[in-house]
PDB file of N, CA and C in Angstrom:
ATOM      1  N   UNK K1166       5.490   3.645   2.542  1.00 93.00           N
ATOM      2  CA  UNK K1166       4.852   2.358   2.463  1.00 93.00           C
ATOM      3  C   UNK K1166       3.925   2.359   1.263  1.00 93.00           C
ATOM      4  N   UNK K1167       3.862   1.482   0.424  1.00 90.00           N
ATOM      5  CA  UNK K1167       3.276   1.559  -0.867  1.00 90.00           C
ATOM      6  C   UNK K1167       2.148  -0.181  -0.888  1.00 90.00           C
ATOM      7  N   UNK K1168       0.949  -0.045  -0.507  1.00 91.00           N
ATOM      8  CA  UNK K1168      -0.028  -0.685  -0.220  1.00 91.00           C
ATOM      9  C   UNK K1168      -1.287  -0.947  -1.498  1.00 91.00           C
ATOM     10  N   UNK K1169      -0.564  -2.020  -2.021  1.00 89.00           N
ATOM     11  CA  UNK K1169      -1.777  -2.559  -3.200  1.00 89.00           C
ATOM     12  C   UNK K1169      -2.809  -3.470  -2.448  1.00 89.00           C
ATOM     13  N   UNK K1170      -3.842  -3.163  -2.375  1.00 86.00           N
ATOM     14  CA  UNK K1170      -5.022  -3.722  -2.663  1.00 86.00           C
ATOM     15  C   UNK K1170      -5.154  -5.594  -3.525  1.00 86.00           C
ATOM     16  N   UNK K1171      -6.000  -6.548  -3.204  1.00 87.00           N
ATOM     17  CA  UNK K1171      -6.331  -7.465  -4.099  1.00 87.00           C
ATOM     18  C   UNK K1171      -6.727  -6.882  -5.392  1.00 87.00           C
ATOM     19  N   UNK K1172      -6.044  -7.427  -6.004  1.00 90.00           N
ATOM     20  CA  UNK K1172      -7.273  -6.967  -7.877  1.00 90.00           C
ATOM     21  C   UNK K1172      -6.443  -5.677  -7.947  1.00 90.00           C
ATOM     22  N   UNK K1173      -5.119  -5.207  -7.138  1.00 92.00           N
ATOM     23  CA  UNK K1173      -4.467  -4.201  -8.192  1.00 92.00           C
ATOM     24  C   UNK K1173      -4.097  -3.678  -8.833  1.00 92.00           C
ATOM     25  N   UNK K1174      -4.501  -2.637  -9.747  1.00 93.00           N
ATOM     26  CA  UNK K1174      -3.735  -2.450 -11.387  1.00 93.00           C
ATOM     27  C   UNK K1174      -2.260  -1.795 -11.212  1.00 93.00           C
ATOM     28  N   UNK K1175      -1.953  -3.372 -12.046  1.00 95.00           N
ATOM     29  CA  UNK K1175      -0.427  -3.055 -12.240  1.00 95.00           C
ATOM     30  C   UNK K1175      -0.043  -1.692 -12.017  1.00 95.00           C
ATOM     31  N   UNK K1176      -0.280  -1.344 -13.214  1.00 94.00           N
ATOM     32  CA  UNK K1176       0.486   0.012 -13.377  1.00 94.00           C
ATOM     33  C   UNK K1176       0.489   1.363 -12.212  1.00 94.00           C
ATOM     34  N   UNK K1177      -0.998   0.952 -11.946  1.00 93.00           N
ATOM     35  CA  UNK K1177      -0.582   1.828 -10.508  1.00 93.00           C
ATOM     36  C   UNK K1177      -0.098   1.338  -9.363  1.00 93.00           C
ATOM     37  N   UNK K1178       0.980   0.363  -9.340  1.00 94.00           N
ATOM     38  CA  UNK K1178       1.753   0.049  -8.074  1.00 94.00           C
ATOM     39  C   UNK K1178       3.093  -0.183  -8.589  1.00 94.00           C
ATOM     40  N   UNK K1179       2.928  -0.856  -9.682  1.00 96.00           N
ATOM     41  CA  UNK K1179       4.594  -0.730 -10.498  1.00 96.00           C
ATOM     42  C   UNK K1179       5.115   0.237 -10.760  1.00 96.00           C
ATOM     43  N   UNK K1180       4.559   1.287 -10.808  1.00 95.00           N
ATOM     44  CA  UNK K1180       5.368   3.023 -11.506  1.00 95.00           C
ATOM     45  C   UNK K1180       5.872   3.621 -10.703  1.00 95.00           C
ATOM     46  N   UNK K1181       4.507   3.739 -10.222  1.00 94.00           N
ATOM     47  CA  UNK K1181       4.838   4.393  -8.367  1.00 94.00           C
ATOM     48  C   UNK K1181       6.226   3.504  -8.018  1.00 94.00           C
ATOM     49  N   UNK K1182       6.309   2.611  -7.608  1.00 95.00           N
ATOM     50  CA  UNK K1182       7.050   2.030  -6.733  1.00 95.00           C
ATOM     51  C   UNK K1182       8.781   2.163  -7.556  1.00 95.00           C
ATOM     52  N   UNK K1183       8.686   2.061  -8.667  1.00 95.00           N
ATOM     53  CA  UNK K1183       9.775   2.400  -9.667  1.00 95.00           C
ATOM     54  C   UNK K1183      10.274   3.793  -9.278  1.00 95.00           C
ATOM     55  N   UNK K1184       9.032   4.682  -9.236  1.00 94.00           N
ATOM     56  CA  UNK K1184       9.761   5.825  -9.240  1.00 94.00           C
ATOM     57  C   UNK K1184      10.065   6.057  -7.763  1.00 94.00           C
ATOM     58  N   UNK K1185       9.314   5.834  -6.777  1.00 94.00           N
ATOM     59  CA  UNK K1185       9.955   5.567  -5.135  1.00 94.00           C
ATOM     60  C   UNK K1185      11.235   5.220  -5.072  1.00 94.00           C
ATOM     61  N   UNK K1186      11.371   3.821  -5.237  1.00 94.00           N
ATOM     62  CA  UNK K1186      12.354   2.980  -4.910  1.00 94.00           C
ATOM     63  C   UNK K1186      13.759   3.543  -6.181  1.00 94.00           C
ATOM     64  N   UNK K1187      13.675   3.310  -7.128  1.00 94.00           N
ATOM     65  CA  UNK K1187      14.446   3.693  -8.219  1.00 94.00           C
ATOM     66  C   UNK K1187      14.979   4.592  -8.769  1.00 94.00           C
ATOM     67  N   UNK K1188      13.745   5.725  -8.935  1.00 93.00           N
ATOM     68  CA  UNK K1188      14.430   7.276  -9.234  1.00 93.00           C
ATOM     69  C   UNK K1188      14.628   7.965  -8.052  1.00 93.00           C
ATOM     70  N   UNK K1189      14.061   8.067  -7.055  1.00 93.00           N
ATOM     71  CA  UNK K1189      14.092   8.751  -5.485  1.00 93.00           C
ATOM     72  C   UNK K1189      14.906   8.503  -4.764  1.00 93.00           C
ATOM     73  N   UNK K1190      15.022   7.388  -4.917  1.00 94.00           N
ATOM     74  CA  UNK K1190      15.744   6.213  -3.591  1.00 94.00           C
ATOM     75  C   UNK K1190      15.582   6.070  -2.341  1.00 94.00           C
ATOM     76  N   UNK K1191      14.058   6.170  -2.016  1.00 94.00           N
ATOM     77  CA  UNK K1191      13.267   5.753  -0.877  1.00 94.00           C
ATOM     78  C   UNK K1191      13.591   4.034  -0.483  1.00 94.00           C
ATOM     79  N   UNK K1192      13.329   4.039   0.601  1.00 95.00           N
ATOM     80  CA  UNK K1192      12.987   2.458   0.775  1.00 95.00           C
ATOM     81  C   UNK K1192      11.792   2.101   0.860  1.00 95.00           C
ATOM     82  N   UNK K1193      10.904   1.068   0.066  1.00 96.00           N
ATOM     83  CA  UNK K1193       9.939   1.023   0.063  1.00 96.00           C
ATOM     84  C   UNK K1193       9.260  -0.725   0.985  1.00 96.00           C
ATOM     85  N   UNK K1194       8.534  -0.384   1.483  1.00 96.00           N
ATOM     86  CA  UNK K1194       7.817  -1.180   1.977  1.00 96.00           C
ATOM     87  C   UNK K1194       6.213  -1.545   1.525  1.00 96.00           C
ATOM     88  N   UNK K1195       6.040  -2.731   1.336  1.00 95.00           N
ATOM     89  CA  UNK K1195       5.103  -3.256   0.450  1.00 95.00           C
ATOM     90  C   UNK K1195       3.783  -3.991   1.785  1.00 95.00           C
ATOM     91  N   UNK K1196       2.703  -3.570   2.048  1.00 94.00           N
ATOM     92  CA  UNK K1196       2.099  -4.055   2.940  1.00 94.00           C
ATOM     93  C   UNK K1196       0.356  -4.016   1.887  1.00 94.00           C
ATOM     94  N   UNK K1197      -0.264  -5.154   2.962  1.00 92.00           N
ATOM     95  CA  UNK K1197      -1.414  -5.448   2.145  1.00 92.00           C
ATOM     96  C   UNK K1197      -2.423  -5.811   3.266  1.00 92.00           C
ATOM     97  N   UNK K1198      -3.612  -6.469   3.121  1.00 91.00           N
ATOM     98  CA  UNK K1198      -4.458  -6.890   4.468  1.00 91.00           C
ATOM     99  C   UNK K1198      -3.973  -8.764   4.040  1.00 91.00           C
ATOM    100  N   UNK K1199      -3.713  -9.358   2.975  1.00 91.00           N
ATOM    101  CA  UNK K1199      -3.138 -10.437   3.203  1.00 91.00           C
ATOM    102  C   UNK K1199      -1.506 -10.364   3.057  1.00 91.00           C
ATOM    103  N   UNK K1200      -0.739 -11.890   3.118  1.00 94.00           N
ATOM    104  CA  UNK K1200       0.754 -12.096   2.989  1.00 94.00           C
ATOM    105  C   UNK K1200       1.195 -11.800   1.251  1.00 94.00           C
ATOM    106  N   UNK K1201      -0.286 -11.879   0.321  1.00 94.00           N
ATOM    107  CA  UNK K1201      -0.144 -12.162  -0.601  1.00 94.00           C
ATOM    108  C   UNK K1201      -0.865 -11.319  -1.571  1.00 94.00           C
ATOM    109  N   UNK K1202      -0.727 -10.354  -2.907  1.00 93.00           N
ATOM    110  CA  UNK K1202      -2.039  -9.667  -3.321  1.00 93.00           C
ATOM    111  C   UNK K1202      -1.701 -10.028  -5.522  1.00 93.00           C
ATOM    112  N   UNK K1203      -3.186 -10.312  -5.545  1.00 94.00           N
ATOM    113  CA  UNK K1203      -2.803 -10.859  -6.941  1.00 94.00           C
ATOM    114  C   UNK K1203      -3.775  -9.354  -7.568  1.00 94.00           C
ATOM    115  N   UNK K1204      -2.709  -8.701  -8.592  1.00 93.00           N
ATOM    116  CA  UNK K1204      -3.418  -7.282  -9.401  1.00 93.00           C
ATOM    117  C   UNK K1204      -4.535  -8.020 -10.445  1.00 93.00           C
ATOM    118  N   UNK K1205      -5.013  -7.151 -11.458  1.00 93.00           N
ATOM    119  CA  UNK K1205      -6.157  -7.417 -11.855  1.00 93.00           C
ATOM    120  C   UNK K1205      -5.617  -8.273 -13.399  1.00 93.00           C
ATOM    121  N   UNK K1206      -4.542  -8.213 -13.438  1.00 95.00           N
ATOM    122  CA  UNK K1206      -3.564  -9.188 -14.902  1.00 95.00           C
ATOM    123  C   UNK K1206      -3.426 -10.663 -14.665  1.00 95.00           C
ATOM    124  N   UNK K1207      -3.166 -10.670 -13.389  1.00 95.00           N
ATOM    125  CA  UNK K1207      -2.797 -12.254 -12.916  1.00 95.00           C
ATOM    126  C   UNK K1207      -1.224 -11.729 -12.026  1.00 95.00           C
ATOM    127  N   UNK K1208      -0.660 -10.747 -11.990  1.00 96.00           N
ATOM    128  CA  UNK K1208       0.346 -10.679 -11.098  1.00 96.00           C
ATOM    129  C   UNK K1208       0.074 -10.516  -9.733  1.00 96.00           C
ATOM    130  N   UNK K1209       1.136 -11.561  -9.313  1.00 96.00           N
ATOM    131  CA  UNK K1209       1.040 -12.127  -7.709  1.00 96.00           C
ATOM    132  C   UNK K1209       2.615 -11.500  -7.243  1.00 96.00           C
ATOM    133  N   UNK K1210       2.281 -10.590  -5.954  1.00 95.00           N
ATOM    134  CA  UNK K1210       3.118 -10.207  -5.565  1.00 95.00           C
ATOM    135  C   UNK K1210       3.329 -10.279  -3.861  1.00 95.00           C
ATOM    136  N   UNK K1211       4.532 -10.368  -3.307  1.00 96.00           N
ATOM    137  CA  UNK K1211       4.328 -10.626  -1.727  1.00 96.00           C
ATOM    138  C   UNK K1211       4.392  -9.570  -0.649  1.00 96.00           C
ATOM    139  N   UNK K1212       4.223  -9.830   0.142  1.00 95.00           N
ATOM    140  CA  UNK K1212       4.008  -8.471   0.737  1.00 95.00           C
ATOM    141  C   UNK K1212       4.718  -8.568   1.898  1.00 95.00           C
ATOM    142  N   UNK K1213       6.000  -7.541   2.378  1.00 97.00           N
ATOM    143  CA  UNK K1213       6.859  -7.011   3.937  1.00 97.00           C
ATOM    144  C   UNK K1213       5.977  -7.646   4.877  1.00 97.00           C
ATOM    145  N   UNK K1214       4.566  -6.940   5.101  1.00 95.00           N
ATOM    146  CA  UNK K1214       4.378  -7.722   6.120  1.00 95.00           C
ATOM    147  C   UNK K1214       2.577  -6.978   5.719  1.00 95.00           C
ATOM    148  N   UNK K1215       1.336  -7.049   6.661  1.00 94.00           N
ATOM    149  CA  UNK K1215       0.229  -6.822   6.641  1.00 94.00           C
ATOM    150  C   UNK K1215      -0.119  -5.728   7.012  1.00 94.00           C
ATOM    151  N   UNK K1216      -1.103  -4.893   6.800  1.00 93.00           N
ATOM    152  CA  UNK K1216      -1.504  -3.534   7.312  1.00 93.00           C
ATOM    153  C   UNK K1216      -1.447  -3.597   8.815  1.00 93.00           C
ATOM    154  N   UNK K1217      -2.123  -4.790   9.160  1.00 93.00           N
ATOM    155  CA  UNK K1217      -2.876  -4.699  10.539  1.00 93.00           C
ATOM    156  C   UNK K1217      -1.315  -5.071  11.473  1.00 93.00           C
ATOM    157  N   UNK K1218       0.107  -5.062  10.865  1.00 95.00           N
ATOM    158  CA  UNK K1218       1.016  -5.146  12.018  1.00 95.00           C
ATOM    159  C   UNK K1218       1.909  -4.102  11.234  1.00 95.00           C
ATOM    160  N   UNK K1219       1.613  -3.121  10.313  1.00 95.00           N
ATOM    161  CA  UNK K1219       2.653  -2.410  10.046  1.00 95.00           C
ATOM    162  C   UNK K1219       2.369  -0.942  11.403  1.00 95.00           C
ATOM    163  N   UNK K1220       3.149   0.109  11.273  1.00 95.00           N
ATOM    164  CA  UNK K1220       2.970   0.818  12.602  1.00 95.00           C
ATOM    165  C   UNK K1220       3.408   2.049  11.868  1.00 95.00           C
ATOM    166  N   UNK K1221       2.907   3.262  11.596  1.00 96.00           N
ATOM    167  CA  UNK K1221       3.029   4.194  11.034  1.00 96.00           C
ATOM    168  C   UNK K1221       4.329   5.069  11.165  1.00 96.00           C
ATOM    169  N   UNK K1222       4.369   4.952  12.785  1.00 96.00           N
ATOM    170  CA  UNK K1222       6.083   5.535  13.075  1.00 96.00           C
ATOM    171  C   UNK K1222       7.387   5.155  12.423  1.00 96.00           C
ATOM    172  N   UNK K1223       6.998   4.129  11.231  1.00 96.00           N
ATOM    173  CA  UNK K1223       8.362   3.389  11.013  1.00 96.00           C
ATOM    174  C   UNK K1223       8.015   4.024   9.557  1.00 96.00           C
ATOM    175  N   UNK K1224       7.263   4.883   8.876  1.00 96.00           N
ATOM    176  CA  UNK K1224       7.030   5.056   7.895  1.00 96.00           C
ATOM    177  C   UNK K1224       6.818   6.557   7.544  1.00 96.00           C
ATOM    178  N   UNK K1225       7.736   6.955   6.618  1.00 95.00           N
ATOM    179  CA  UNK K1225       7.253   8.435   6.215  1.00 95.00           C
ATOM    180  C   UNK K1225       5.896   8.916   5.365  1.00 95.00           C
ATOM    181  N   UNK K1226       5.486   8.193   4.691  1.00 95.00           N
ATOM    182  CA  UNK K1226       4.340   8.189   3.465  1.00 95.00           C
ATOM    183  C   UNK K1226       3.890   6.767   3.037  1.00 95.00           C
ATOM    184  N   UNK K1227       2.003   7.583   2.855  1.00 95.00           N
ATOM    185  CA  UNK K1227       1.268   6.067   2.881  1.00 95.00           C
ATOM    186  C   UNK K1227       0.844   6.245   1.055  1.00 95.00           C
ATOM    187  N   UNK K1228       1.004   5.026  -0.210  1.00 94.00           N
ATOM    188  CA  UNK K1228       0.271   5.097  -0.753  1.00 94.00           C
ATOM    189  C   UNK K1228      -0.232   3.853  -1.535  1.00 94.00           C
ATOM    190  N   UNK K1229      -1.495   4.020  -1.658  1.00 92.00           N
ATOM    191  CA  UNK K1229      -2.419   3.272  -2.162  1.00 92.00           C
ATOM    192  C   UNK K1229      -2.549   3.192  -2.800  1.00 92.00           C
ATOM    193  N   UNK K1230      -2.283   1.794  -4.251  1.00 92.00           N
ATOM    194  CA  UNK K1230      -2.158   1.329  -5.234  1.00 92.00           C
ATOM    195  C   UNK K1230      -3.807   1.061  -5.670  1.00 92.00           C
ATOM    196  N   UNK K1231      -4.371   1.988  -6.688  1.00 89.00           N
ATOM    197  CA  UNK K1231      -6.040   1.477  -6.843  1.00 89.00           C
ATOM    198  C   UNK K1231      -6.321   0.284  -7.662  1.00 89.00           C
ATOM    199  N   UNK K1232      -7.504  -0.157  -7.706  1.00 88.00           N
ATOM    200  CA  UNK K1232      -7.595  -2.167  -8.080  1.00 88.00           C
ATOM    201  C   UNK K1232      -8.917  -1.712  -7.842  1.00 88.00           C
ATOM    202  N   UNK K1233      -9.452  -3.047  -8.486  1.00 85.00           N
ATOM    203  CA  UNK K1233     -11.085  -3.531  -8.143  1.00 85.00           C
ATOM    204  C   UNK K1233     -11.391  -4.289  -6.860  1.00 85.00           C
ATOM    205  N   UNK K1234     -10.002  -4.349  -5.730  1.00 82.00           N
ATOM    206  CA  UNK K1234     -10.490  -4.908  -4.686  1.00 82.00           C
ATOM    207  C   UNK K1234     -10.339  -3.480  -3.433  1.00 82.00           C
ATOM    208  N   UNK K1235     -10.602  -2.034  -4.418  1.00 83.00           N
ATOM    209  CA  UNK K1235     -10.716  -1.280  -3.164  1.00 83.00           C
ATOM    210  C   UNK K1235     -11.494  -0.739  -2.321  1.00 83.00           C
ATOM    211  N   UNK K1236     -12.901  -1.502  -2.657  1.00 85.00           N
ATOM    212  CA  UNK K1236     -13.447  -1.210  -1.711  1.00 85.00           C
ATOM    213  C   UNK K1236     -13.929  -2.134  -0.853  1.00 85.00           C
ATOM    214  N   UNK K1237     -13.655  -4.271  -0.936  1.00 83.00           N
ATOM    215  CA  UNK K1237     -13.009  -4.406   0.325  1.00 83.00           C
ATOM    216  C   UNK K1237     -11.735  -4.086   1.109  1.00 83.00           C
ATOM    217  N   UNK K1238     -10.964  -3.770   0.560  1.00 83.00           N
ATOM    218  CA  UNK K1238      -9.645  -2.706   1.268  1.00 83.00           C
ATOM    219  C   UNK K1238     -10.535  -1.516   2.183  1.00 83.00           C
ATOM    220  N   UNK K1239     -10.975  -0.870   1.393  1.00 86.00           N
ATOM    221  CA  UNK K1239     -11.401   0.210   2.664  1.00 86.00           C
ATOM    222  C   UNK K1239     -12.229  -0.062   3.770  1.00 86.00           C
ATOM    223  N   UNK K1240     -12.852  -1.450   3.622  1.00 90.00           N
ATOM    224  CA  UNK K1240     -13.742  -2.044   4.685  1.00 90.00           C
ATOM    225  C   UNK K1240     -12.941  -2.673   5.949  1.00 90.00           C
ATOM    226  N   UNK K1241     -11.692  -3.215   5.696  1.00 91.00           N
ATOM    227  CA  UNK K1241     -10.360  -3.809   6.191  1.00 91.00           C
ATOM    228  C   UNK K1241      -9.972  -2.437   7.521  1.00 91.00           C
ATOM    229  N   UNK K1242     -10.395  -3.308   9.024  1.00 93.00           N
ATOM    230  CA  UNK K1242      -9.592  -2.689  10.009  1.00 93.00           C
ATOM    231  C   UNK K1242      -8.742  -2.443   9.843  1.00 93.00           C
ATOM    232  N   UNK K1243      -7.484  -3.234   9.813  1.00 92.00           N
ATOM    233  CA  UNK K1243      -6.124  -2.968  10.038  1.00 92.00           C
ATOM    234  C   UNK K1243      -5.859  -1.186   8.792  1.00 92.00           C
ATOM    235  N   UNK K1244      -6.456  -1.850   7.700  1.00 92.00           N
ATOM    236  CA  UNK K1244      -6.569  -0.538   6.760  1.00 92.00           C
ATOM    237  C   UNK K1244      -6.886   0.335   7.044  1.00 92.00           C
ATOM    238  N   UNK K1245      -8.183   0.975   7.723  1.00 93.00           N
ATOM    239  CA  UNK K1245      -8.806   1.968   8.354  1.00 93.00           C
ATOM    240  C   UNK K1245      -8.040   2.360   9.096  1.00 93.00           C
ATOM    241  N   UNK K1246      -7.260   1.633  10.706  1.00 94.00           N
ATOM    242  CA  UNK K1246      -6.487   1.919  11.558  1.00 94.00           C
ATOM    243  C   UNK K1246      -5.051   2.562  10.805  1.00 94.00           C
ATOM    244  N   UNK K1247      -4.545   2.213  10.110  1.00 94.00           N
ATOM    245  CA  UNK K1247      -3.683   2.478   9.306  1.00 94.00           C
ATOM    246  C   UNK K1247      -3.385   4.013   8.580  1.00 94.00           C
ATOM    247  N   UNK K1248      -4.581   3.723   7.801  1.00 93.00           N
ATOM    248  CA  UNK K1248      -4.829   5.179   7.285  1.00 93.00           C
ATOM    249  C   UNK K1248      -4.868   6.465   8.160  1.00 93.00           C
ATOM    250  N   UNK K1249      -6.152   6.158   9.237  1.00 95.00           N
ATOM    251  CA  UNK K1249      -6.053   6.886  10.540  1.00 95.00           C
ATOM    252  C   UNK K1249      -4.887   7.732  11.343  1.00 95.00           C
ATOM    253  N   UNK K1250      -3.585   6.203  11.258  1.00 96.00           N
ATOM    254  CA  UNK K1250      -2.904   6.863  11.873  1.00 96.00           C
ATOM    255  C   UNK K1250      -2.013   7.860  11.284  1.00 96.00           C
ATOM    256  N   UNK K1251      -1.680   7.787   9.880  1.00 97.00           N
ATOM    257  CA  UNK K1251      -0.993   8.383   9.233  1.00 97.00           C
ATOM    258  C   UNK K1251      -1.692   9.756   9.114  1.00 97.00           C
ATOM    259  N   UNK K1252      -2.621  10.024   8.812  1.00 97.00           N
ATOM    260  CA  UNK K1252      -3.645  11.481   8.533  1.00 97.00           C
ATOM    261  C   UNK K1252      -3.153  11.703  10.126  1.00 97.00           C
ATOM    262  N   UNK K1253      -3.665  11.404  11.258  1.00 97.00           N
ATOM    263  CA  UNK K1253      -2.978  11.983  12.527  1.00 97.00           C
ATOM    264  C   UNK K1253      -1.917  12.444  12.588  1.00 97.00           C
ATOM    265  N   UNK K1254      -0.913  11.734  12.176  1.00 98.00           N
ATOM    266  CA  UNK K1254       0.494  11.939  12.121  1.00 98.00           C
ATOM    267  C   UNK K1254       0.708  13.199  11.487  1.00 98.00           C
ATOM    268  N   UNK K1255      -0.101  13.630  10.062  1.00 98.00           N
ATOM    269  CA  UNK K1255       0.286  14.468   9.151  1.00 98.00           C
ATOM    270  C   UNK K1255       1.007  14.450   8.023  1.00 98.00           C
ATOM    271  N   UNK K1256       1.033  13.069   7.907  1.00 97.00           N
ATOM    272  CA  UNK K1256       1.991  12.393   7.133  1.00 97.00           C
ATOM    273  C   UNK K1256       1.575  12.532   5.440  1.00 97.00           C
ATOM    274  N   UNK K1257       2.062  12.632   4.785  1.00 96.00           N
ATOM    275  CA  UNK K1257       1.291  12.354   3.161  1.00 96.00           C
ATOM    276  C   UNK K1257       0.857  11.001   3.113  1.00 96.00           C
ATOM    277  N   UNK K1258      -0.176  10.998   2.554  1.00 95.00           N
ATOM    278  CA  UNK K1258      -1.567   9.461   1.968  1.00 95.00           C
ATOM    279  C   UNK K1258      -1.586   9.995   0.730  1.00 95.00           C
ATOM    280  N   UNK K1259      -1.596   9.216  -0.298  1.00 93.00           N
ATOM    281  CA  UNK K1259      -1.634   8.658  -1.734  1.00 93.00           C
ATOM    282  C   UNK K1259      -3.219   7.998  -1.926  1.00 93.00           C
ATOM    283  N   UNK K1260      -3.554   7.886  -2.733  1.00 90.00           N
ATOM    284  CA  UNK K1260      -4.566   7.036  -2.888  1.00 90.00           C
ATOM    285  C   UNK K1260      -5.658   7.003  -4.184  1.00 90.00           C
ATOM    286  N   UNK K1261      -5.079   6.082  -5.276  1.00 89.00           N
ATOM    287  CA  UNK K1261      -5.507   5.721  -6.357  1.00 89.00           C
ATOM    288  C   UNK K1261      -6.956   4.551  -6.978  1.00 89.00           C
ATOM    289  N   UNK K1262      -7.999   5.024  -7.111  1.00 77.00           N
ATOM    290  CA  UNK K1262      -9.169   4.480  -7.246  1.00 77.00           C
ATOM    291  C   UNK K1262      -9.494   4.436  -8.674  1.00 77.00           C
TER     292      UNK K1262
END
């Protein structure tokens, strides 16, 4: 699951996700705390679905696209719960600031 933040810099969610989806051939899933997250250029991108209904079991690896909106992101329940569950799990977390 590959999770940009509002105010995300491009490049750290476009590369990543290039090299996920493209060179790897993961399936990637795009989740955010809104339906909608605009990076710090003006790109508006949509999002699978929201932190606060994604569910960690459906996901091998969490990572976090860094932006100037991450530290309301880290204030964001569904985010916290999220993160939480994945570190429980044992799962790999990403996370670009």
């Amino acid at each position: 699951m590959l999770v940009p933040p509002t105010e995300f810099y491009e490049s750290e969610y476009f590369a990543p996700r290039r090299l996920l989806a493209e060179q790897e051939g993961f399936e990637v899933s795009v989740a955010s705390v809104g339906r909608k997250a605009t990076g710090a250029q003006g790109t508006t991108i949509e999002m699978d679905l929201t932190v606060a209904d994604a569910k960690e079991s459906n996901y091998d690896a969490l990572f976090v696209a860094g932006g100037n909106g991450m530290v309301a992101f880290s204030k964001d329940k569904g985010a916290q719960r999220l993160l939480r569950k994945f570190l429980r799990a044992g799962k790999p977390v990403a996370m670009v600031d």
